[in-house]
C-alpha positions as a Python dict, from the first residue, in 0.01 Angstrom:
ca = {
    (1, 'M'): (0, 0, 0),
    (2, 'R'): (289, 212, 52),
    (3, 'I'): (340, 256, -310),
    (4, 'L'): (-29, 361, -380),
    (5, 'T'): (12, 651, -162),
    (6, 'I'): (383, 719, -282),
    (7, 'V'): (222, 750, -654),
    (8, 'S'): (-65, 893, -562),
    (9, 'I'): (116, 1196, -437),
    (10, 'A'): (348, 1201, -665),
    (11, 'L'): (121, 1267, -940),
    (12, 'W'): (-45, 1529, -731),
    (13, 'L'): (287, 1644, -720),
    (14, 'G'): (392, 1677, -1044),
    (15, 'M'): (100, 1817, -1194),
    (16, 'L'): (115, 2152, -998),
    (17, 'A'): (447, 2180, -1031),
    (18, 'F'): (380, 2139, -1392),
    (19, 'F'): (87, 2386, -1414),
    (20, 'A'): (291, 2627, -1178),
    (21, 'F'): (589, 2605, -1403),
    (22, 'A'): (487, 2502, -1736),
    (23, 'V'): (83, 2628, -1785),
    (24, 'A'): (47, 2942, -1615),
    (25, 'P'): (359, 3100, -1790),
    (26, 'A'): (268, 2977, -2097),
    (27, 'A'): (-80, 3134, -2072),
    (28, 'F'): (43, 3478, -1968),
    (29, 'T'): (316, 3536, -2211),
    (30, 'T'): (105, 3354, -2495),
    (31, 'L'): (-261, 3479, -2466),
    (32, 'D'): (-363, 3803, -2377),
    (33, 'R'): (-414, 3893, -2030),
    (34, 'P'): (-789, 3818, -1966),
    (35, 'S'): (-793, 3529, -2227),
    (36, 'A'): (-473, 3376, -1969),
    (37, 'A'): (-661, 3439, -1650),
    (38, 'R'): (-953, 3238, -1799),
    (39, 'L'): (-757, 2926, -1894),
    (40, 'V'): (-589, 2970, -1596),
    (41, 'S'): (-858, 3001, -1387),
    (42, 'A'): (-1050, 2670, -1612),
    (43, 'V'): (-721, 2455, -1554),
    (44, 'L'): (-686, 2483, -1178),
    (45, 'S'): (-1011, 2404, -1122),
    (46, 'R'): (-997, 2084, -1299),
    (47, 'A'): (-652, 2089, -1085),
    (48, 'Y'): (-783, 2096, -801),
    (49, 'W'): (-1014, 1785, -883),
    (50, 'V'): (-774, 1602, -969),
    (51, 'G'): (-578, 1675, -644),
    (52, 'L'): (-873, 1593, -465),
    (53, 'A'): (-891, 1259, -605),
    (54, 'L'): (-527, 1177, -612),
    (55, 'G'): (-550, 1300, -214),
    (56, 'L'): (-812, 1048, -126),
    (57, 'L'): (-648, 799, -325),
    (58, 'G'): (-337, 821, -99),
    (59, 'V'): (-535, 845, 225),
    (60, 'A'): (-671, 567, 130),
    (61, 'G'): (-325, 421, 124),
    (62, 'I'): (-230, 539, 459),
    (63, 'V'): (-522, 409, 607),
    (64, 'A'): (-541, 118, 478),
    (65, 'R'): (-209, 29, 612),
    (66, 'G'): (-249, 112, 899),
    (67, 'S'): (-96, 227, 1173),
    (68, 'Q'): (204, 17, 1378),
    (69, 'S'): (135, 246, 1678),
    (70, 'G'): (7, 514, 1822),
    (71, 'R'): (308, 730, 1810),
    (72, 'W'): (292, 1094, 1647),
    (73, 'P'): (540, 1060, 1402),
    (74, 'D'): (263, 728, 1256),
    (75, 'R'): (46, 971, 1202),
    (76, 'L'): (208, 1233, 1077),
    (77, 'P'): (126, 1136, 698),
    (78, 'L'): (-206, 1084, 729),
    (79, 'A'): (-161, 1422, 906),
    (80, 'L'): (-40, 1566, 604),
    (81, 'A'): (-254, 1433, 342),
    (82, 'L'): (-571, 1542, 528),
    (83, 'L'): (-393, 1894, 549),
    (84, 'M'): (-315, 1883, 196),
    (85, 'L'): (-671, 1784, 111),
    (86, 'A'): (-809, 2098, 342),
    (87, 'L'): (-548, 2373, 149),
    (88, 'T'): (-739, 2207, -194),
    (89, 'A'): (-1070, 2216, -100),
    (90, 'W'): (-1064, 2565, 34),
    (91, 'P'): (-909, 2788, -281),
    (92, 'L'): (-1150, 2505, -517),
    (93, 'F'): (-1483, 2583, -280),
    (94, 'G'): (-1405, 2918, -140),
    (95, 'L'): (-1154, 3143, -317),
    (96, 'M'): (-1175, 3052, -629),
    (97, 'P'): (-1540, 3149, -685),
    (98, 'E'): (-1432, 3476, -509),
    (99, 'A'): (-1160, 3499, -766),
    (100, 'D'): (-1329, 3434, -1057),
    (101, 'A'): (-1617, 3710, -913),
    (102, 'L'): (-1399, 3960, -941),
    (103, 'R'): (-1116, 3925, -1185),
    (104, 'D'): (-1313, 4090, -1499),
    (105, 'R'): (-1303, 4391, -1270),
    (106, 'A'): (-982, 4352, -1126),
    (107, 'L'): (-846, 4369, -1460),
    (108, 'A'): (-1055, 4630, -1588),
    (109, 'A'): (-949, 4868, -1339),
    (110, 'R'): (-590, 4789, -1396),
    (111, 'A'): (-631, 4807, -1769),
    (112, 'A'): (-811, 5149, -1676),
    (113, 'G'): (-450, 5278, -1481),
    (114, 'A'): (-580, 5203, -1110),
    (115, 'P'): (-467, 4927, -997),
    (116, 'H'): (-525, 5033, -655),
    (117, 'A'): (-903, 4970, -727),
    (118, 'P'): (-1082, 4826, -425),
    (119, 'E'): (-1145, 4485, -668),
    (120, 'A'): (-797, 4501, -795),
    (121, 'L'): (-715, 4514, -440),
    (122, 'R'): (-942, 4244, -308),
    (123, 'F'): (-848, 3972, -602),
    (124, 'G'): (-470, 4014, -527),
    (125, 'R'): (-530, 3928, -211),
    (126, 'V'): (-731, 3671, -270),
    (127, 'H'): (-502, 3506, -554),
    (128, 'G'): (-237, 3523, -266),
    (129, 'L'): (-386, 3333, -74),
    (130, 'S'): (-453, 3126, -316),
    (131, 'T'): (-33, 3097, -400),
    (132, 'V'): (31, 3036, -49),
    (133, 'A'): (-239, 2729, -12),
    (134, 'G'): (-60, 2573, -289),
    (135, 'L'): (243, 2622, -190),
    (136, 'A'): (159, 2466, 171),
    (137, 'V'): (36, 2190, -66),
    (138, 'M'): (341, 2131, -233),
    (139, 'V'): (613, 2151, 87),
    (140, 'S'): (356, 1946, 263),
    (141, 'G'): (372, 1637, 13),
    (142, 'A'): (724, 1697, -80),
    (143, 'V'): (751, 1586, 359),
    (144, 'L'): (493, 1330, 330),
    (145, 'L'): (659, 1174, 13),
    (146, 'A'): (1027, 1181, 218),
    (147, 'L'): (817, 1008, 527),
    (148, 'E'): (681, 707, 320),
    (149, 'A'): (995, 695, 96),
    (150, 'R'): (1162, 602, 393),
    (151, 'G'): (900, 454, 579),
    (152, 'G'): (983, 83, 699),
    (153, 'R'): (859, -266, 536),
    (154, 'E'): (474, -308, 523),
    (155, 'V'): (345, -591, 738),
    (156, 'P'): (157, -810, 483),
}
């Protein structure tokens, strides 16, 4: 079951890295800003859903394996996987709807030379929170992978 967790979390992290380092930069260098923003939002929404599915697979692997003891280090992988799920659900269900509602008004305000308009500032805060959540998912996932990779042999 450890392999299920490792593969699902590694796929999740790979997807996030590909989005952050390939998809988003390519969109903003190839398309006009409003089109790029809509594309990135659509792709990110799908990535969040895939991340939730992969995270649930990772949790299933951890839970199915069980814990040999009640010690904290044995519970840490499960805690990290649940944290990753929460930090993915928050932007998907809480931040993205708000960002989507603000995006066009924020872009219009910036284009009109008012980068400090309330909509633009609020969008910036929501985007920043989403970015921090994404980074926390990646860091938590990297720690989880390291813990799983160094974990002991499973008991059949």
